[in-house]
Amino acid sequence: MSHAEAPLPDPREPFEIPRHVAIIMDGNGRWAAARGLPRGEGHRRGVEALRKTVRAAGELGISILTIFSFSAENWSRPASEIRDLMGLLRRFIRNDLVELHKSGVRVRVIGERSDLDPEIRKLLEEAEELTWYNNGLMLVVAFNYGARQEIARAAARVAVEVAAKRIEPSAVTAELLAQHLDAPDLPDPDLIIRTSGEQRLSNFLLWQAAYSELVFVPTYWPDFDRAALESAIAEFRRRERRFGGLAVQAGT
Ligand code: FPP
């Protein structure tokens, strides 16, 4: 085909593979209950699904993968389940960090750190420090995370600047507030996936999700894999993203 006959570029081309995918990994408990297993087994299988998904995300060319691994509201679960989840995080970092580092993954953590167990906090910081200069997939772990709390933290940081007279109240814009979120350098997620059939955001990335495409899949998280990720991306590609503007017409 000569250059003159080349088809017009698809206006959706830049979004073919979403740059930033965020996942609400839901349904571990129901996956376990459906098999007569303890909830902890669902979470353990959830970590396996996470390993597969991180690998697949890197292979598919996704730049940033954000995972909701422990919400600020999860503290209301029974103490034994919280112990299980903390144990899994510890083991995930201890066992998988070297492998993640070798494959060039950079780990970042968002969420409130000040009230975490010092040992967990140290592990999260070590993961960030060890992988800081990697330039493969960025894995953003939302831990002890709630979006309203994140927005309140950002507002408090801005308030400090205003009180110190470094910022005029009239200079407080959406952009300025966004610069005070937990990971202000990251682009908003293009695609947010929630597994298990629930259709809500549950206090996840409320600010950043303003123009994200939301894809809800019936699969319980432990059964999520590369094929499920690819099919969520295929659904994303069928969406038309307008960001509040008008549809892009081919040839305009
Ligand atoms: C939701 O399932 C999942 C969570 C609360 C936590 C997600 C955690 C993992 C995938 C494993 C831990 C990984 C790390 C890195 C800490 P649910 O318990 O709400 O399931 P249900 O809605 O069916 O009860």
Short mmCIF file of C-alpha atoms and ligand atoms in Angstrom, two decimals:
data_model
loop_
_atom_site.label_atom_id
_atom_site.label_comp_id
_atom_site.label_asym_id
_atom_site.label_seq_id
_atom_site.Cartn_x
_atom_site.Cartn_y
_atom_site.Cartn_z
CA MET A 1 0.00 0.00 0.00
CA SER A 2 1.43 3.41 -0.93
CA HIS A 3 1.65 6.08 1.71
CA ALA A 4 -1.17 8.03 0.01
CA GLU A 5 -3.50 5.06 0.42
CA ALA A 6 -2.73 4.54 4.11
CA PRO A 7 -5.91 4.64 6.20
CA LEU A 8 -6.59 7.65 8.36
CA PRO A 9 -5.28 7.17 11.87
CA ASP A 10 -7.89 5.85 14.25
CA PRO A 11 -8.74 8.78 16.56
CA ARG A 12 -8.86 6.30 19.44
CA GLU A 13 -5.38 4.99 18.68
CA PRO A 14 -3.61 6.64 21.65
CA PHE A 15 -5.91 4.76 24.00
CA GLU A 16 -5.48 1.32 22.46
CA ILE A 17 -3.56 0.07 25.42
CA PRO A 18 -4.57 2.11 28.44
CA ARG A 19 -1.54 3.76 29.99
CA HIS A 20 -2.86 3.53 33.55
CA VAL A 21 -5.12 0.69 34.70
CA ALA A 22 -6.49 0.53 38.26
CA ILE A 23 -8.12 -2.55 39.74
CA ILE A 24 -10.52 -3.13 42.62
CA MET A 25 -9.69 -6.76 43.39
CA ASP A 26 -13.02 -7.90 44.79
CA GLY A 27 -14.62 -11.27 45.45
CA ASN A 28 -11.95 -13.23 47.33
CA GLY A 29 -14.39 -14.07 50.13
CA ARG A 30 -17.17 -15.16 47.76
CA TRP A 31 -14.71 -17.22 45.72
CA ALA A 32 -13.74 -19.07 48.92
CA ALA A 33 -17.33 -19.42 50.20
CA ALA A 34 -18.42 -20.94 46.87
CA ARG A 35 -15.85 -23.68 47.49
CA GLY A 36 -16.48 -24.16 51.19
CA LEU A 37 -13.03 -22.70 51.96
CA PRO A 38 -12.03 -20.12 54.58
CA ARG A 39 -11.91 -16.50 53.42
CA GLY A 40 -8.14 -16.47 53.97
CA GLU A 41 -7.79 -19.05 51.20
CA GLY A 42 -9.59 -16.65 48.88
CA HIS A 43 -7.09 -13.92 49.73
CA ARG A 44 -4.16 -16.32 49.20
CA ARG A 45 -5.50 -17.21 45.77
CA GLY A 46 -6.03 -13.49 45.26
CA VAL A 47 -2.29 -12.92 45.63
CA GLU A 48 -1.68 -15.51 42.90
CA ALA A 49 -4.10 -13.67 40.63
CA LEU A 50 -2.22 -10.48 41.45
CA ARG A 51 1.11 -12.03 40.40
CA LYS A 52 -0.39 -13.13 37.08
CA THR A 53 -1.98 -9.75 36.50
CA VAL A 54 1.22 -7.80 37.21
CA ARG A 55 3.08 -10.00 34.73
CA ALA A 56 0.35 -9.65 32.10
CA ALA A 57 0.13 -5.86 32.56
CA GLY A 58 3.86 -5.53 31.87
CA GLU A 59 3.65 -7.81 28.84
CA LEU A 60 0.67 -5.91 27.41
CA GLY A 61 2.52 -2.59 27.64
CA ILE A 62 0.49 -1.00 30.42
CA SER A 63 2.69 1.63 32.11
CA ILE A 64 0.95 1.94 35.48
CA LEU A 65 -1.10 -0.60 37.41
CA THR A 66 -2.79 0.59 40.59
CA ILE A 67 -4.24 -2.06 42.90
CA PHE A 68 -6.62 -1.57 45.82
CA SER A 69 -5.01 -3.94 48.30
CA PHE A 70 -6.30 -2.70 51.65
CA SER A 71 -8.86 0.02 52.15
CA ALA A 72 -9.07 2.44 55.05
CA GLU A 73 -12.45 0.81 55.74
CA ASN A 74 -11.07 -2.76 55.80
CA TRP A 75 -10.03 -2.25 59.46
CA SER A 76 -13.65 -3.00 60.37
CA ARG A 77 -13.16 -6.67 59.35
CA PRO A 78 -12.54 -9.35 62.00
CA ALA A 79 -9.05 -9.19 63.55
CA SER A 80 -8.17 -12.64 62.18
CA GLU A 81 -8.89 -11.53 58.59
CA ILE A 82 -6.86 -8.35 59.07
CA ARG A 83 -3.96 -10.49 60.36
CA ASP A 84 -4.31 -12.70 57.27
CA LEU A 85 -4.23 -9.72 54.90
CA MET A 86 -1.24 -8.13 56.67
CA GLY A 87 0.55 -11.50 56.58
CA LEU A 88 -0.10 -11.77 52.85
CA LEU A 89 1.25 -8.28 52.24
CA ARG A 90 4.39 -9.10 54.27
CA ARG A 91 4.89 -12.32 52.34
CA PHE A 92 4.13 -10.66 49.01
CA ILE A 93 6.82 -8.04 49.64
CA ARG A 94 9.34 -10.49 51.12
CA ASN A 95 8.88 -13.22 48.48
CA ASP A 96 8.01 -11.27 45.36
CA LEU A 97 9.95 -8.05 45.69
CA VAL A 98 13.22 -9.44 44.35
CA GLU A 99 11.42 -10.90 41.34
CA LEU A 100 9.52 -7.65 40.73
CA HIS A 101 12.75 -5.69 41.01
CA LYS A 102 14.52 -8.02 38.55
CA SER A 103 11.75 -7.51 36.03
CA GLY A 104 12.09 -3.74 36.31
CA VAL A 105 8.86 -3.07 38.22
CA ARG A 106 8.77 0.14 40.23
CA VAL A 107 6.62 -0.04 43.37
CA ARG A 108 4.82 3.01 44.75
CA VAL A 109 2.45 3.14 47.69
CA ILE A 110 -0.52 5.45 48.22
CA GLY A 111 -2.65 5.71 51.35
CA GLU A 112 -2.20 6.80 54.96
CA ARG A 113 1.06 5.48 56.38
CA SER A 114 1.22 7.21 59.74
CA ASP A 115 -1.14 4.80 61.54
CA LEU A 116 0.33 1.60 60.06
CA ASP A 117 2.25 -0.99 62.05
CA PRO A 118 5.90 0.23 61.87
CA GLU A 119 7.05 -3.10 60.41
CA ILE A 120 4.53 -2.93 57.55
CA ARG A 121 5.40 0.70 56.96
CA LYS A 122 9.10 -0.17 56.77
CA LEU A 123 8.43 -2.97 54.26
CA LEU A 124 6.42 -0.66 52.04
CA GLU A 125 9.18 1.97 52.19
CA GLU A 126 11.84 -0.64 51.39
CA ALA A 127 9.86 -1.77 48.35
CA GLU A 128 9.67 1.81 47.10
CA GLU A 129 13.34 2.53 47.79
CA LEU A 130 14.67 -0.69 46.23
CA THR A 131 12.72 -0.22 43.00
CA TRP A 132 12.88 3.59 42.77
CA TYR A 133 15.07 3.76 39.66
CA ASN A 134 13.34 0.96 37.73
CA ASN A 135 11.60 1.98 34.56
CA GLY A 136 9.35 -0.98 33.77
CA LEU A 137 5.75 -1.29 34.92
CA MET A 138 4.84 1.01 37.81
CA LEU A 139 2.88 -0.93 40.44
CA VAL A 140 0.97 1.45 42.68
CA VAL A 141 -0.20 -0.30 45.84
CA ALA A 142 -3.15 1.45 47.49
CA PHE A 143 -2.73 0.37 51.10
CA ASN A 144 -4.71 1.74 54.03
CA TYR A 145 -6.19 3.86 51.26
CA GLY A 146 -9.45 5.77 51.05
CA ALA A 147 -10.08 8.41 48.39
CA ARG A 148 -11.95 10.82 50.65
CA GLN A 149 -9.11 10.60 53.15
CA GLU A 150 -6.59 11.23 50.34
CA ILE A 151 -8.51 14.32 49.23
CA ALA A 152 -8.68 15.53 52.85
CA ARG A 153 -4.88 15.01 53.16
CA ALA A 154 -4.38 17.05 49.99
CA ALA A 155 -6.64 19.80 51.35
CA ALA A 156 -4.68 19.83 54.62
CA ARG A 157 -1.37 20.16 52.70
CA VAL A 158 -2.80 23.08 50.72
CA ALA A 159 -4.15 24.63 53.93
CA VAL A 160 -0.62 24.62 55.42
CA GLU A 161 0.63 26.53 52.37
CA VAL A 162 -2.25 29.02 52.57
CA ALA A 163 -1.75 29.54 56.31
CA ALA A 164 1.95 30.21 55.69
CA LYS A 165 0.89 32.73 53.03
CA ARG A 166 2.79 30.86 50.33
CA ILE A 167 -0.46 30.37 48.38
CA GLU A 168 -3.34 32.83 48.01
CA PRO A 169 -6.78 31.26 48.70
CA SER A 170 -7.81 32.39 45.20
CA ALA A 171 -4.97 30.29 43.74
CA VAL A 172 -6.51 27.06 45.05
CA THR A 173 -7.68 25.35 41.88
CA ALA A 174 -8.47 21.74 40.99
CA GLU A 175 -5.00 21.49 39.43
CA LEU A 176 -3.35 22.78 42.60
CA LEU A 177 -5.27 20.35 44.81
CA ALA A 178 -4.34 17.49 42.45
CA GLN A 179 -0.70 18.41 42.94
CA HIS A 180 -1.08 17.60 46.64
CA LEU A 181 -2.58 14.12 46.26
CA ASP A 182 -0.55 11.07 47.35
CA ALA A 183 1.04 10.45 43.91
CA PRO A 184 0.65 13.79 42.13
CA ASP A 185 3.03 12.92 39.31
CA LEU A 186 0.90 10.04 37.99
CA PRO A 187 -1.68 10.44 35.22
CA ASP A 188 -5.28 9.60 36.09
CA PRO A 189 -6.32 6.00 35.39
CA ASP A 190 -7.67 5.47 31.89
CA LEU A 191 -9.43 2.29 32.95
CA ILE A 192 -10.72 1.13 36.33
CA ILE A 193 -11.70 -2.53 36.58
CA ARG A 194 -13.74 -3.97 39.43
CA THR A 195 -14.12 -7.71 39.69
CA SER A 196 -16.90 -9.77 41.33
CA GLY A 197 -19.87 -8.03 39.70
CA GLU A 198 -20.15 -5.17 42.22
CA GLN A 199 -20.65 -1.85 40.45
CA ARG A 200 -19.29 0.92 42.63
CA LEU A 201 -16.00 2.65 43.42
CA SER A 202 -16.04 2.09 47.20
CA ASN A 203 -13.90 5.15 48.00
CA PHE A 204 -11.19 4.27 45.44
CA LEU A 205 -9.49 7.06 43.46
CA LEU A 206 -12.59 9.28 43.52
CA TRP A 207 -10.67 12.35 42.38
CA GLN A 208 -8.62 10.60 39.71
CA ALA A 209 -11.61 8.65 38.31
CA ALA A 210 -13.35 11.75 36.92
CA TYR A 211 -12.87 10.60 33.32
CA SER A 212 -11.79 6.99 33.77
CA GLU A 213 -13.66 4.29 31.93
CA LEU A 214 -15.20 1.88 34.43
CA VAL A 215 -15.38 -1.80 33.53
CA PHE A 216 -17.17 -4.19 35.87
CA VAL A 217 -16.51 -7.87 35.37
CA PRO A 218 -18.39 -10.76 37.01
CA THR A 219 -15.22 -12.80 37.67
CA TYR A 220 -14.17 -13.18 41.31
CA TRP A 221 -10.68 -11.79 41.79
CA PRO A 222 -8.90 -15.17 42.36
CA ASP A 223 -10.04 -16.24 38.87
CA PHE A 224 -8.81 -13.04 37.19
CA ASP A 225 -5.97 -13.61 34.71
CA ARG A 226 -4.40 -12.29 31.53
CA ALA A 227 -7.41 -13.27 29.40
CA ALA A 228 -9.74 -11.37 31.76
CA LEU A 229 -7.45 -8.34 31.63
CA GLU A 230 -7.36 -8.46 27.84
CA SER A 231 -11.13 -8.68 27.66
CA ALA A 232 -11.52 -5.65 30.00
CA ILE A 233 -9.12 -3.76 27.72
CA ALA A 234 -11.16 -4.83 24.68
CA GLU A 235 -14.25 -3.36 26.38
CA PHE A 236 -12.29 -0.17 27.12
CA ARG A 237 -11.38 0.11 23.44
CA ARG A 238 -15.05 0.01 22.48
CA ARG A 239 -15.71 3.07 24.63
CA GLU A 240 -15.59 6.56 23.23
CA ARG A 241 -13.74 8.89 25.56
CA ARG A 242 -14.85 12.50 25.27
CA PHE A 243 -13.51 14.09 28.48
CA GLY A 244 -16.52 16.39 28.51
CA GLY A 245 -15.95 17.46 24.90
CA LEU A 246 -17.56 16.24 21.70
CA ALA A 247 -17.01 12.96 19.88
CA VAL A 248 -13.98 12.99 17.60
CA GLN A 249 -15.15 12.67 13.96
CA ALA A 250 -12.85 10.75 11.63
CA GLY A 251 -11.24 13.23 9.23
CA THR A 252 -11.89 16.33 11.36
C1 FPP B 1 -11.73 -8.12 48.32
O1 FPP B 1 -12.26 -9.39 48.53
C2 FPP B 1 -10.29 -8.07 48.47
C3 FPP B 1 -9.64 -7.46 49.50
C4 FPP B 1 -10.28 -6.87 50.67
C5 FPP B 1 -8.20 -7.33 49.52
C6 FPP B 1 -7.49 -7.67 48.25
C7 FPP B 1 -6.32 -8.42 48.64
C8 FPP B 1 -5.67 -9.33 47.90
C9 FPP B 1 -5.93 -9.64 46.49
C10 FPP B 1 -4.62 -10.11 48.52
C11 FPP B 1 -3.66 -9.27 49.28
C12 FPP B 1 -2.64 -8.66 48.42
C13 FPP B 1 -1.77 -7.81 48.93
C14 FPP B 1 -0.61 -7.32 48.12
C15 FPP B 1 -1.95 -7.34 50.31
P1 FPP B 1 -13.38 -9.49 49.65
O2 FPP B 1 -12.76 -10.07 50.85
O3 FPP B 1 -14.03 -8.17 49.85
O4 FPP B 1 -14.36 -10.50 48.96
P2 FPP B 1 -15.93 -10.59 49.17
O5 FPP B 1 -16.51 -9.26 48.77
O6 FPP B 1 -16.32 -11.70 48.25
O7 FPP B 1 -16.16 -10.93 50.61
#
